[in-house]
Amino acid sequence: MTHHIGAMLEAHAGQIDLDKDALAECIAACFQCAQACTACADACLSEEMVAELRKCIRTDLDCADICGTSGRVLSRHTAYDANLTRAMLTACAQACKACGDECAGHAEMHEHCRICAEACRRCEQACNRLLEQIG
């Protein structure tokens, strides 16, 4: 996945003032996390104890939406706005932390929550690394 993202960043005619490898990694982490969170929410809905997973489902869906939007915003560089990018990365890292924490609480019982928590941690870290570059 990061190959195509990196290739698109290289092909962009505009100037990109961020480390392209870190940017590509963050975009990939956002889209992978969005997918993992969506799948986790769906898997939670299939569990017998679905009522106990209500918060997990909600957190999954919120995180999926924020990660997907963040990945799309990070993919656009024409008329780049550092303030908007900073806000998106901050929100994404916070959503990933909340979702990762929630899913980690169910990880021993549900493999899909363990996988989702890992994806959330990876995305949170990628967002924070990119935030350090923006300042």
CSV table of C-alpha atoms in Angstrom, one decimal:
chain,number,residue,atom,x,y,z
A,1,MET,CA,0.0,0.0,0.0
A,2,THR,CA,2.7,2.5,0.9
A,3,HIS,CA,4.4,1.9,-2.5
A,4,HIS,CA,1.4,3.5,-4.4
A,5,ILE,CA,1.1,6.2,-1.8
A,6,GLY,CA,4.8,7.0,-2.1
A,7,ALA,CA,4.6,6.9,-5.9
A,8,MET,CA,1.7,9.4,-5.9
A,9,LEU,CA,3.6,11.7,-3.5
A,10,GLU,CA,6.7,11.6,-5.9
A,11,ALA,CA,4.5,12.2,-8.9
A,12,HIS,CA,2.8,15.3,-7.4
A,13,ALA,CA,3.9,18.5,-9.2
A,14,GLY,CA,3.5,20.7,-6.1
A,15,GLN,CA,6.0,21.1,-3.3
A,16,ILE,CA,5.6,18.8,-0.3
A,17,ASP,CA,7.3,20.2,2.8
A,18,LEU,CA,7.1,17.0,4.9
A,19,ASP,CA,9.3,13.9,4.9
A,20,LYS,CA,7.6,11.9,2.1
A,21,ASP,CA,8.4,8.5,3.8
A,22,ALA,CA,6.8,9.6,7.1
A,23,LEU,CA,3.9,11.1,5.2
A,24,ALA,CA,3.3,7.9,3.1
A,25,GLU,CA,3.5,5.8,6.3
A,26,CYS,CA,1.0,8.0,8.1
A,27,ILE,CA,-1.4,8.0,5.1
A,28,ALA,CA,-1.2,4.1,4.9
A,29,ALA,CA,-1.6,3.8,8.7
A,30,CYS,CA,-4.7,6.0,8.6
A,31,PHE,CA,-6.4,3.9,5.8
A,32,GLN,CA,-5.4,0.6,7.4
A,33,CYS,CA,-6.7,1.8,10.8
A,34,ALA,CA,-10.0,2.9,9.2
A,35,GLN,CA,-10.4,-0.5,7.7
A,36,ALA,CA,-9.5,-2.4,10.9
A,37,CYS,CA,-11.9,-0.2,13.0
A,38,THR,CA,-14.7,-0.7,10.5
A,39,ALA,CA,-14.2,-4.5,10.5
A,40,CYS,CA,-13.9,-4.6,14.3
A,41,ALA,CA,-17.2,-2.7,14.7
A,42,ASP,CA,-18.8,-5.2,12.3
A,43,ALA,CA,-17.3,-8.2,14.1
A,44,CYS,CA,-18.5,-6.7,17.5
A,45,LEU,CA,-22.0,-6.6,16.1
A,46,SER,CA,-21.7,-10.4,15.4
A,47,GLU,CA,-20.8,-11.2,19.0
A,48,GLU,CA,-23.3,-12.7,21.4
A,49,MET,CA,-22.5,-10.0,24.0
A,50,VAL,CA,-23.1,-7.1,21.6
A,51,ALA,CA,-24.7,-5.0,24.3
A,52,GLU,CA,-21.4,-5.0,26.3
A,53,LEU,CA,-19.5,-3.9,23.1
A,54,ARG,CA,-21.6,-0.9,22.5
A,55,LYS,CA,-18.9,1.6,23.5
A,56,CYS,CA,-16.3,-0.4,21.5
A,57,ILE,CA,-18.5,-0.3,18.4
A,58,ARG,CA,-19.1,3.5,18.7
A,59,THR,CA,-15.4,4.1,19.3
A,60,ASP,CA,-14.5,1.9,16.3
A,61,LEU,CA,-16.8,3.8,14.0
A,62,ASP,CA,-15.7,7.2,15.2
A,63,CYS,CA,-12.0,6.3,14.7
A,64,ALA,CA,-12.7,4.8,11.3
A,65,ASP,CA,-14.3,8.0,10.1
A,66,ILE,CA,-11.6,10.2,11.5
A,67,CYS,CA,-8.8,8.0,10.1
A,68,GLY,CA,-10.4,7.8,6.7
A,69,THR,CA,-10.8,11.6,6.5
A,70,SER,CA,-7.3,12.2,7.8
A,71,GLY,CA,-5.8,9.9,5.2
A,72,ARG,CA,-7.7,11.8,2.5
A,73,VAL,CA,-6.7,15.2,3.8
A,74,LEU,CA,-3.0,14.1,4.1
A,75,SER,CA,-3.2,12.9,0.5
A,76,ARG,CA,-3.9,16.5,-0.8
A,77,HIS,CA,-1.1,19.0,-1.1
A,78,THR,CA,-2.3,21.8,-3.4
A,79,ALA,CA,-2.7,24.9,-1.2
A,80,TYR,CA,-1.4,22.9,1.8
A,81,ASP,CA,-2.6,24.3,5.2
A,82,ALA,CA,-0.3,23.4,8.1
A,83,ASN,CA,-2.9,24.4,10.7
A,84,LEU,CA,-5.6,22.2,9.3
A,85,THR,CA,-3.1,19.3,8.9
A,86,ARG,CA,-2.0,19.7,12.5
A,87,ALA,CA,-5.6,19.7,13.7
A,88,MET,CA,-6.4,16.6,11.7
A,89,LEU,CA,-3.3,14.7,12.9
A,90,THR,CA,-4.1,15.7,16.5
A,91,ALA,CA,-7.7,14.5,16.2
A,92,CYS,CA,-6.7,11.3,14.5
A,93,ALA,CA,-4.0,10.5,17.2
A,94,GLN,CA,-6.6,11.1,19.9
A,95,ALA,CA,-9.2,9.0,18.2
A,96,CYS,CA,-6.7,6.2,17.7
A,97,LYS,CA,-5.6,6.4,21.4
A,98,ALA,CA,-9.2,6.2,22.6
A,99,CYS,CA,-10.1,3.3,20.2
A,100,GLY,CA,-6.9,1.5,20.9
A,101,ASP,CA,-7.5,1.7,24.7
A,102,GLU,CA,-11.1,0.5,24.3
A,103,CYS,CA,-10.3,-2.4,22.0
A,104,ALA,CA,-7.3,-3.4,24.2
A,105,GLY,CA,-9.8,-3.9,27.0
A,106,HIS,CA,-11.5,-6.6,24.9
A,107,ALA,CA,-8.4,-8.1,23.3
A,108,GLU,CA,-8.2,-11.1,25.5
A,109,MET,CA,-11.7,-12.2,24.6
A,110,HIS,CA,-11.9,-11.0,21.0
A,111,GLU,CA,-9.1,-11.3,18.4
A,112,HIS,CA,-10.7,-8.6,16.2
A,113,CYS,CA,-10.3,-6.2,19.1
A,114,ARG,CA,-6.6,-7.1,19.5
A,115,ILE,CA,-6.0,-6.6,15.8
A,116,CYS,CA,-7.8,-3.3,15.9
A,117,ALA,CA,-5.9,-2.1,18.9
A,118,GLU,CA,-2.6,-2.8,17.1
A,119,ALA,CA,-3.8,-0.8,14.1
A,120,CYS,CA,-4.8,2.1,16.3
A,121,ARG,CA,-1.5,2.2,18.1
A,122,ARG,CA,0.4,2.2,14.8
A,123,CYS,CA,-1.7,5.0,13.4
A,124,GLU,CA,-1.5,7.0,16.6
A,125,GLN,CA,2.3,6.7,16.5
A,126,ALA,CA,2.5,7.6,12.7
A,127,CYS,CA,0.3,10.7,13.3
A,128,ASN,CA,2.5,11.8,16.3
A,129,ARG,CA,5.7,11.4,14.2
A,130,LEU,CA,4.2,13.6,11.5
A,131,LEU,CA,3.0,16.1,14.0
A,132,GLU,CA,6.6,16.5,15.3
A,133,GLN,CA,7.6,17.6,11.8
A,134,ILE,CA,4.9,20.2,11.5
A,135,GLY,CA,5.7,21.7,14.9
